[in-house]
Coordinates of C-alpha atoms and ligand atoms in Angstrom, one line a residue:
M40 CA -26.2 0.7 3.2
T41 CA -24.7 -2.3 4.9
K42 CA -20.9 -2.7 4.5
V43 CA -19.2 -6.0 5.2
L44 CA -15.4 -6.5 5.6
F45 CA -14.1 -10.1 5.2
V46 CA -10.8 -10.6 6.9
C47 CA -8.1 -13.4 6.7
L48 CA -4.3 -13.3 7.3
G49 CA -2.8 -12.4 3.9
N50 CA -5.8 -11.1 1.9
I51 CA -4.7 -13.2 -1.0
C52 CA -6.7 -16.4 -0.6
R53 CA -9.7 -16.7 1.8
S54 CA -11.1 -13.2 2.2
P55 CA -10.7 -12.2 -1.5
T56 CA -12.7 -15.4 -2.2
A57 CA -15.4 -14.4 0.3
E58 CA -15.5 -10.9 -1.1
G59 CA -15.9 -12.2 -4.7
V60 CA -18.5 -14.9 -3.9
F61 CA -20.6 -12.7 -1.6
R62 CA -20.5 -9.8 -4.1
A63 CA -21.7 -12.1 -6.9
M64 CA -24.6 -13.2 -4.7
V65 CA -25.5 -9.6 -3.8
T66 CA -25.4 -8.7 -7.5
R67 CA -27.6 -11.7 -8.5
A68 CA -30.0 -10.7 -5.7
G69 CA -30.3 -7.2 -7.1
L70 CA -29.0 -5.7 -3.8
T71 CA -25.9 -3.8 -4.9
H72 CA -27.5 -0.6 -3.8
A73 CA -27.9 -1.9 -0.2
I74 CA -24.9 -4.1 0.5
Q75 CA -21.2 -3.5 -0.2
A76 CA -18.3 -5.9 0.5
E77 CA -14.5 -5.5 0.7
S78 CA -11.7 -7.6 2.1
A79 CA -8.5 -7.1 4.0
G80 CA -5.7 -9.0 5.9
T81 CA -4.5 -8.8 9.5
S82 CA -1.0 -9.1 8.1
A83 CA 0.7 -6.6 5.7
S84 CA 3.0 -9.2 4.2
H85 CA 1.1 -9.5 0.9
A86 CA -0.3 -5.9 0.8
G87 CA -0.3 -4.6 -2.8
E88 CA -0.3 -8.1 -4.4
R89 CA -2.9 -9.7 -6.6
A90 CA -4.9 -12.6 -5.2
D91 CA -3.0 -15.9 -5.1
R92 CA -3.0 -17.4 -8.6
R93 CA -4.5 -20.7 -7.3
T94 CA -7.3 -18.8 -5.6
V95 CA -8.0 -16.9 -8.8
R96 CA -8.1 -20.1 -10.9
H97 CA -10.3 -22.1 -8.6
A98 CA -12.7 -19.2 -8.2
S99 CA -12.8 -18.6 -11.9
Q100 CA -13.8 -22.3 -12.4
R101 CA -17.0 -21.5 -10.4
G102 CA -17.6 -18.2 -12.3
Y103 CA -16.1 -15.7 -9.9
D104 CA -13.6 -13.2 -11.2
L105 CA -11.0 -12.2 -8.6
S106 CA -8.5 -10.8 -11.1
A107 CA -8.9 -7.1 -10.1
H108 CA -8.2 -7.8 -6.4
V109 CA -5.3 -6.0 -4.7
A110 CA -4.5 -7.0 -1.1
R111 CA -4.5 -4.6 1.7
Q112 CA -4.1 -4.7 5.5
V113 CA -6.9 -3.9 7.9
R114 CA -6.9 -0.2 8.8
D115 CA -8.0 1.4 12.1
E116 CA -10.7 3.3 10.2
D117 CA -12.3 0.0 9.1
F118 CA -13.8 -0.6 12.5
A119 CA -16.0 2.5 12.2
A120 CA -16.5 2.3 8.4
F121 CA -17.9 -1.3 8.2
D122 CA -21.0 -2.7 9.9
L123 CA -19.8 -6.3 10.0
I124 CA -16.2 -7.5 10.2
L125 CA -16.0 -11.2 9.5
A126 CA -12.9 -13.2 10.3
M127 CA -12.1 -16.4 8.5
D128 CA -10.6 -18.1 11.5
A129 CA -10.1 -17.9 15.2
Q130 CA -6.6 -16.5 15.0
N131 CA -7.6 -13.6 12.8
F132 CA -10.8 -13.1 14.9
A133 CA -8.5 -12.7 18.0
V134 CA -6.3 -10.1 16.2
L135 CA -9.4 -8.2 15.2
Q136 CA -10.9 -8.3 18.7
E137 CA -7.6 -7.0 20.0
R138 CA -7.5 -4.1 17.6
C139 CA -11.2 -3.2 17.6
P140 CA -12.4 -0.2 19.7
A141 CA -14.9 -1.3 22.4
E142 CA -17.7 0.6 20.8
H143 CA -17.5 -1.5 17.6
A144 CA -16.7 -4.8 19.3
K145 CA -20.1 -6.3 18.3
K146 CA -19.3 -6.0 14.6
V147 CA -16.5 -8.6 14.8
R148 CA -17.7 -12.1 14.1
L149 CA -16.5 -15.4 12.7
F150 CA -17.7 -15.6 9.1
L151 CA -18.8 -19.2 9.5
D152 CA -21.3 -18.2 12.2
Y153 CA -23.5 -17.7 9.0
G154 CA -22.6 -21.1 7.7
M155 CA -24.2 -24.5 8.2
R156 CA -25.5 -25.0 11.7
G157 CA -23.2 -27.4 13.4
G158 CA -20.7 -27.1 10.7
P159 CA -17.0 -26.0 10.9
R160 CA -16.3 -22.6 12.6
E161 CA -13.2 -21.7 10.5
V162 CA -12.2 -21.4 6.9
P163 CA -8.8 -23.4 6.9
D164 CA -5.8 -21.5 5.3
P165 CA -5.2 -23.2 1.9
Y166 CA -1.9 -21.4 1.3
T167 CA 0.6 -24.3 1.8
G168 CA -1.8 -27.2 0.9
G169 CA -3.0 -28.7 -2.3
H170 CA -5.8 -28.0 -4.7
H171 CA -8.5 -29.5 -2.5
G172 CA -7.8 -26.8 0.1
F173 CA -8.9 -24.1 -2.4
E174 CA -12.0 -26.1 -3.3
R175 CA -12.8 -26.4 0.4
V176 CA -12.5 -22.7 0.9
L177 CA -14.9 -22.1 -2.0
D178 CA -17.5 -24.6 -0.6
L179 CA -17.4 -23.1 2.9
V180 CA -17.5 -19.5 1.6
E181 CA -20.4 -20.2 -0.8
E182 CA -22.4 -21.7 2.1
A183 CA -21.7 -18.9 4.6
S184 CA -22.2 -16.2 2.0
F185 CA -25.7 -17.6 1.3
G186 CA -26.4 -17.6 5.1
L187 CA -25.1 -14.0 5.5
L188 CA -27.2 -12.7 2.6
E189 CA -30.3 -14.4 4.2
H190 CA -29.4 -12.9 7.6
L191 CA -29.1 -9.3 6.1
R192 CA -32.4 -9.8 4.2
R193 CA -34.2 -10.9 7.3
R194 CA -32.7 -8.0 9.3
A195 CA -33.7 -5.5 6.6
A196 CA -37.3 -6.8 6.5
S197 CA -37.8 -6.6 10.3
Ligands
LIG498 P1 -5.0 -16.0 3.3 O1 -3.9 -17.1 3.1 O2 -4.9 -15.5 4.8 O3 -6.3 -16.8 3.1 O4 -4.8 -14.9 2.3 C1 -2.6 -16.9 3.4 C2 -1.7 -16.2 2.5 C3 -0.4 -16.1 2.9 C4 0.1 -16.7 4.0 C5 -0.8 -17.4 4.8 C6 -2.1 -17.5 4.5 N1 1.5 -16.5 4.3 O5 1.9 -17.1 5.3 O6 2.2 -15.9 3.6

């Protein structure tokens, strides 16, 4: 079993989107027995809340159901429990690196490392922007989720 944790700041926009999109791809690929995904935020400020309603609506328009999501903060146990801990941007990557015990340091990566080669390295925070920000999150997340699934398949086959 490979366990992936997606991490953003609030766990109400970007990382729940990544969790929902990646899970849908894993399900379509028939790999739910082999790959699990969750998400969390580096901040506790939205813990216990549902995903942002704009995030839920835009995801739903592409067929992803984020309605059951409940936000939570990253926990110390996550660094041992997950195999990959993928940050949406450099700020959250730095927070994770700071918190991560040295023995698990290799698990912490930027999610868009699995995205298009030469493409952006960060998923921009859509919280204070307009609708296009949420579409942009979905575009980047779909691309990188595909790359991540391919990476895990190659690793499993080797
Ligand atoms: P997320 O988006 O990190 O993608 O969940 C944000 C949600 C809330 C805030 C910032 C970003 N906030 O400042 O409250």
